[in-house]
Amino acid sequence: MSFVVVAEMNQVAYVKLNRPEVRNAFNPEMIEELTKTFRDLNARKDLRAIVLQGEGKAFCAGADLNWMKEMVNFSFEQNREDSLKLFNMFETMANCMLPIVGQIHGAAFGGALGLLAICDEVIAEEGTQFCFSEVKLGIAPAVISAFVNRKAVAGKVRPLMLSGVVFNPHIAQQAGLVTEVVPAGEGHTAVQKVLHNYLQCGPEAVRETKKLLNDLPFMTWSQQRDNTTILIAERRASAEGQEGLKSFLEKREPSWRPQ
């Protein structure tokens, strides 16, 4: 049985967490599958976007109970190795050059908020519950913090991470973890509208823009000057950039837009 199911339609990959009987909780097998799935999808030049979903009543409940029982007996080194695999999963997903849209419903607890953090856009349904639950267990939201802090509003998310309180989609939106809140049951429709926006854009341009946005925080000012000016020069001279500029001037649709 696969814990991660992938379906494709109209150049979009739909990645679904598939452990509904435990509210799609993480276990080592799911972590390995997600890492491989996103590494493989990132290499695909024919895809335009990824949608991340959860099967059943909840998006993801965090860590699997049986996995947590095993952790109790782990040594420090075993815990470190285990955590490195989790970090590698989030890093692989975050570095995927395709835009990632999260479709969130039911619940997103613990590590699931790391999944929200690696998404470029997040649609959450009303009634969804969110929680950085780690501190209630005497541990810390350590691995996901590196990704959450890159996306969220620090002053908004800090008390949520420190207190472990359960919060609603509107607070998640204020914190920068959620892009849009929609009525329950309307997540799919909202995601399709989002995907329409991405499909209007040059696929190479979207990938290069995402890579730039990921890289900018780690560049010096001179590196930003060099990288940004080189990128725009390359894009203008590229076949896709030429097609985009010419189609605009000629008042026609560019070749990459769905007919």
Coordinates of C-alpha atoms in Angstrom, one line a residue:
M1 CA 0.0 0.0 0.0
S2 CA 1.3 3.4 -0.9
F3 CA 1.0 6.1 1.7
V4 CA 1.3 8.8 -1.0
V5 CA -0.9 8.7 -4.1
V6 CA -0.2 10.8 -7.2
A7 CA -2.7 11.6 -9.9
E8 CA -2.1 13.8 -12.9
M9 CA -4.5 16.0 -14.9
N10 CA -3.9 18.9 -17.2
Q11 CA -0.2 19.2 -16.4
V12 CA -0.9 19.3 -12.7
A13 CA 0.2 16.6 -10.2
Y14 CA -2.2 15.9 -7.3
V15 CA -0.2 14.5 -4.4
K16 CA -2.5 13.0 -1.7
L17 CA -1.5 11.8 1.8
N18 CA -3.1 8.4 2.0
R19 CA -3.4 7.2 5.6
P20 CA -7.0 8.2 6.3
E21 CA -7.4 5.7 9.1
V22 CA -4.9 7.7 11.2
R23 CA -5.8 11.1 9.8
N24 CA -2.8 10.9 7.4
A25 CA -0.3 11.0 10.3
F26 CA 3.4 10.9 9.4
N27 CA 5.4 7.7 9.7
P28 CA 8.9 6.9 8.3
E29 CA 7.5 5.3 5.3
M30 CA 5.3 8.3 4.4
I31 CA 8.3 10.6 4.9
E32 CA 10.4 8.5 2.5
E33 CA 7.6 8.4 -0.1
L34 CA 7.0 12.1 0.0
T35 CA 10.7 12.8 -0.4
K36 CA 11.0 10.6 -3.4
T37 CA 7.7 11.9 -4.9
F38 CA 8.7 15.5 -4.8
R39 CA 12.3 14.7 -6.0
D40 CA 10.8 12.9 -9.0
L41 CA 8.1 15.6 -9.7
N42 CA 10.7 18.3 -9.6
A43 CA 12.6 16.6 -12.5
R44 CA 9.5 16.6 -14.7
K45 CA 9.5 19.4 -17.3
D46 CA 6.0 18.7 -18.5
L47 CA 4.3 19.6 -15.2
R48 CA 3.1 23.1 -14.3
A49 CA 2.0 22.8 -10.6
I50 CA 1.5 20.4 -7.7
V51 CA -1.5 20.2 -5.4
L52 CA -0.9 18.8 -1.9
Q53 CA -4.0 17.2 -0.3
G54 CA -5.0 14.7 2.4
E55 CA -7.4 11.7 2.0
G56 CA -10.3 11.4 4.4
K57 CA -11.5 13.7 7.1
A58 CA -8.3 15.5 7.8
F59 CA -5.3 16.9 5.9
C60 CA -2.7 15.6 8.4
A61 CA -2.6 15.0 12.2
G62 CA 1.1 15.2 12.6
A63 CA 3.2 12.3 13.9
D64 CA 1.9 8.8 13.9
L65 CA 1.2 7.3 17.4
N66 CA 3.1 4.1 16.8
W67 CA 6.1 6.1 15.5
M68 CA 6.0 8.2 18.6
K69 CA 6.0 5.0 20.7
E70 CA 9.1 3.9 19.0
M71 CA 10.8 7.3 19.6
V72 CA 10.5 6.9 23.3
N73 CA 13.2 4.2 23.1
F74 CA 15.4 5.9 20.6
S75 CA 18.9 7.0 21.5
F76 CA 20.1 10.5 20.8
E77 CA 21.8 9.4 17.6
Q78 CA 18.7 7.5 16.4
N79 CA 16.5 10.6 17.1
R80 CA 19.0 12.8 15.2
E81 CA 19.0 10.5 12.2
D82 CA 15.2 10.3 12.3
S83 CA 14.9 14.0 12.4
L84 CA 17.4 14.5 9.5
K85 CA 15.2 12.4 7.3
L86 CA 12.2 14.6 8.2
F87 CA 14.2 17.8 7.5
N88 CA 15.4 16.4 4.2
M89 CA 11.7 15.8 3.2
F90 CA 10.7 19.4 4.0
E91 CA 13.8 20.7 2.2
T92 CA 13.2 18.6 -0.9
M93 CA 9.6 19.8 -1.0
A94 CA 10.5 23.4 -0.4
N95 CA 13.2 23.4 -3.1
C96 CA 10.8 21.9 -5.7
M97 CA 10.7 24.5 -8.5
L98 CA 7.0 23.8 -9.4
P99 CA 4.5 25.9 -7.5
I100 CA 2.9 23.9 -4.7
V101 CA -0.7 24.6 -3.7
G102 CA -2.0 23.2 -0.4
Q103 CA -5.6 22.1 -0.1
I104 CA -6.2 21.9 3.6
H105 CA -9.3 20.6 5.5
G106 CA -10.2 19.0 8.8
A107 CA -7.0 19.4 10.8
A108 CA -3.3 20.3 10.4
F109 CA -1.3 19.5 13.6
G110 CA 2.4 19.4 14.4
G111 CA 4.5 18.5 11.4
A112 CA 1.6 19.2 9.1
L113 CA 2.2 22.9 9.6
G114 CA 5.6 22.3 8.0
L115 CA 3.8 21.1 4.9
L116 CA 1.8 24.3 4.9
A117 CA 5.1 26.2 5.2
I118 CA 6.6 24.7 2.0
C119 CA 3.5 25.4 0.0
D120 CA 3.5 28.6 -2.2
E121 CA -0.2 29.0 -1.8
V122 CA -2.6 27.4 0.8
I123 CA -6.3 27.1 0.6
A124 CA -7.9 26.2 3.9
E125 CA -11.6 25.3 4.5
E126 CA -13.6 26.8 7.3
G127 CA -13.7 24.5 10.3
T128 CA -10.1 23.3 9.9
Q129 CA -8.1 23.2 13.2
F130 CA -4.5 24.0 13.4
C131 CA -2.0 23.5 16.2
F132 CA 1.8 23.5 16.9
S133 CA 1.1 20.6 19.3
E134 CA 4.8 19.7 20.0
V135 CA 5.2 21.7 23.2
K136 CA 2.2 20.0 24.8
L137 CA 4.2 16.8 24.5
G138 CA 7.3 18.3 26.1
I139 CA 9.1 18.5 22.7
A140 CA 9.6 21.3 20.2
P141 CA 8.5 22.2 16.7
A142 CA 12.2 22.2 15.9
V143 CA 12.5 20.8 12.4
I144 CA 9.5 22.6 11.0
S145 CA 10.5 25.9 12.5
A146 CA 13.2 26.4 9.9
F147 CA 10.5 26.3 7.2
V148 CA 7.7 28.0 9.1
N149 CA 9.9 31.0 10.0
R150 CA 10.7 31.5 6.3
K151 CA 7.0 31.9 5.5
A152 CA 5.1 33.0 8.5
V153 CA 4.8 36.4 10.2
A154 CA 7.2 36.0 13.1
G155 CA 5.2 38.1 15.6
K156 CA 2.0 36.2 14.8
V157 CA 3.3 32.6 14.7
R158 CA 5.6 32.8 17.8
P159 CA 2.9 32.7 20.4
L160 CA 1.2 29.8 18.5
M161 CA 4.4 27.8 18.5
L162 CA 5.1 28.5 22.2
S163 CA 1.6 27.9 23.6
G164 CA 0.4 24.9 21.5
V165 CA -3.1 26.4 21.3
V166 CA -5.5 25.2 18.7
F167 CA -6.3 28.0 16.2
N168 CA -8.7 28.5 13.3
P169 CA -8.0 29.2 9.5
H170 CA -8.4 32.9 9.9
I171 CA -5.6 33.1 12.6
A172 CA -3.5 30.8 10.3
Q173 CA -4.1 33.3 7.5
Q174 CA -3.1 36.3 9.7
A175 CA 0.1 34.4 10.6
G176 CA 0.9 33.9 6.9
L177 CA 0.5 30.1 6.9
V178 CA -2.8 30.2 4.9
T179 CA -3.4 32.3 1.7
E180 CA -7.2 32.0 1.5
V181 CA -10.0 30.7 3.6
V182 CA -13.0 29.2 1.8
P183 CA -16.3 27.6 3.0
A184 CA -16.2 23.9 4.0
G185 CA -16.4 21.6 0.9
E186 CA -15.2 24.3 -1.5
G187 CA -11.5 23.7 -1.3
H188 CA -11.3 21.9 -4.7
T189 CA -13.1 24.7 -6.5
A190 CA -10.8 27.3 -5.0
V191 CA -7.7 25.3 -5.9
Q192 CA -8.9 25.1 -9.5
K193 CA -9.1 28.9 -9.7
V194 CA -5.6 29.2 -8.3
L195 CA -4.3 26.6 -10.8
H196 CA -5.8 28.6 -13.7
N197 CA -3.6 31.6 -12.7
Y198 CA -0.5 29.5 -12.8
L199 CA -1.4 28.0 -16.2
Q200 CA -1.6 31.5 -17.7
C201 CA 2.1 32.0 -17.0
G202 CA 5.3 30.9 -18.7
P203 CA 6.2 27.5 -17.1
E204 CA 10.0 28.3 -17.2
A205 CA 9.4 31.8 -15.9
V206 CA 7.4 30.4 -12.9
R207 CA 10.2 27.9 -12.1
E208 CA 12.9 30.4 -12.3
T209 CA 11.0 33.0 -10.2
K210 CA 10.4 30.4 -7.5
K211 CA 14.1 29.5 -7.5
L212 CA 15.0 33.2 -7.2
L213 CA 12.6 33.7 -4.3
N214 CA 14.0 30.7 -2.5
D215 CA 17.6 31.9 -3.1
L216 CA 17.3 35.7 -2.4
P217 CA 17.3 35.5 1.4
F218 CA 20.7 33.8 1.4
M219 CA 22.4 36.3 -1.1
T220 CA 24.5 39.3 -0.3
W221 CA 23.5 42.6 -1.9
S222 CA 26.1 42.3 -4.6
Q223 CA 24.9 38.7 -5.3
Q224 CA 21.4 39.9 -5.6
R225 CA 22.5 42.5 -8.1
D226 CA 24.4 40.0 -10.2
N227 CA 21.8 37.2 -10.0
T228 CA 18.7 39.3 -10.7
T229 CA 20.2 41.2 -13.6
I230 CA 21.5 38.0 -15.2
L231 CA 18.2 36.2 -14.7
I232 CA 16.1 39.0 -16.4
A233 CA 18.6 39.1 -19.3
E234 CA 18.4 35.4 -19.7
R235 CA 14.6 35.4 -19.6
R236 CA 14.3 38.2 -22.1
A237 CA 16.6 36.3 -24.6
S238 CA 15.0 32.9 -24.0
A239 CA 12.6 31.3 -26.4
E240 CA 9.8 31.5 -23.8
G241 CA 10.5 35.1 -23.0
Q242 CA 10.6 36.0 -26.7
E243 CA 7.3 34.2 -27.2
G244 CA 5.7 36.0 -24.2
L245 CA 6.9 39.5 -25.3
K246 CA 5.9 38.9 -29.0
S247 CA 2.5 37.6 -28.1
F248 CA 1.8 40.6 -25.9
L249 CA 2.9 43.0 -28.6
E250 CA 0.9 41.1 -31.3
K251 CA -2.2 40.9 -29.0
R252 CA -2.5 37.1 -29.1
E253 CA -2.3 34.3 -26.6
P254 CA 1.2 32.9 -25.8
S255 CA 1.8 29.3 -26.9
W256 CA 1.8 27.9 -23.3
R257 CA -1.7 28.9 -22.4
P258 CA -4.4 26.2 -22.4
Q259 CA -6.6 26.5 -25.5

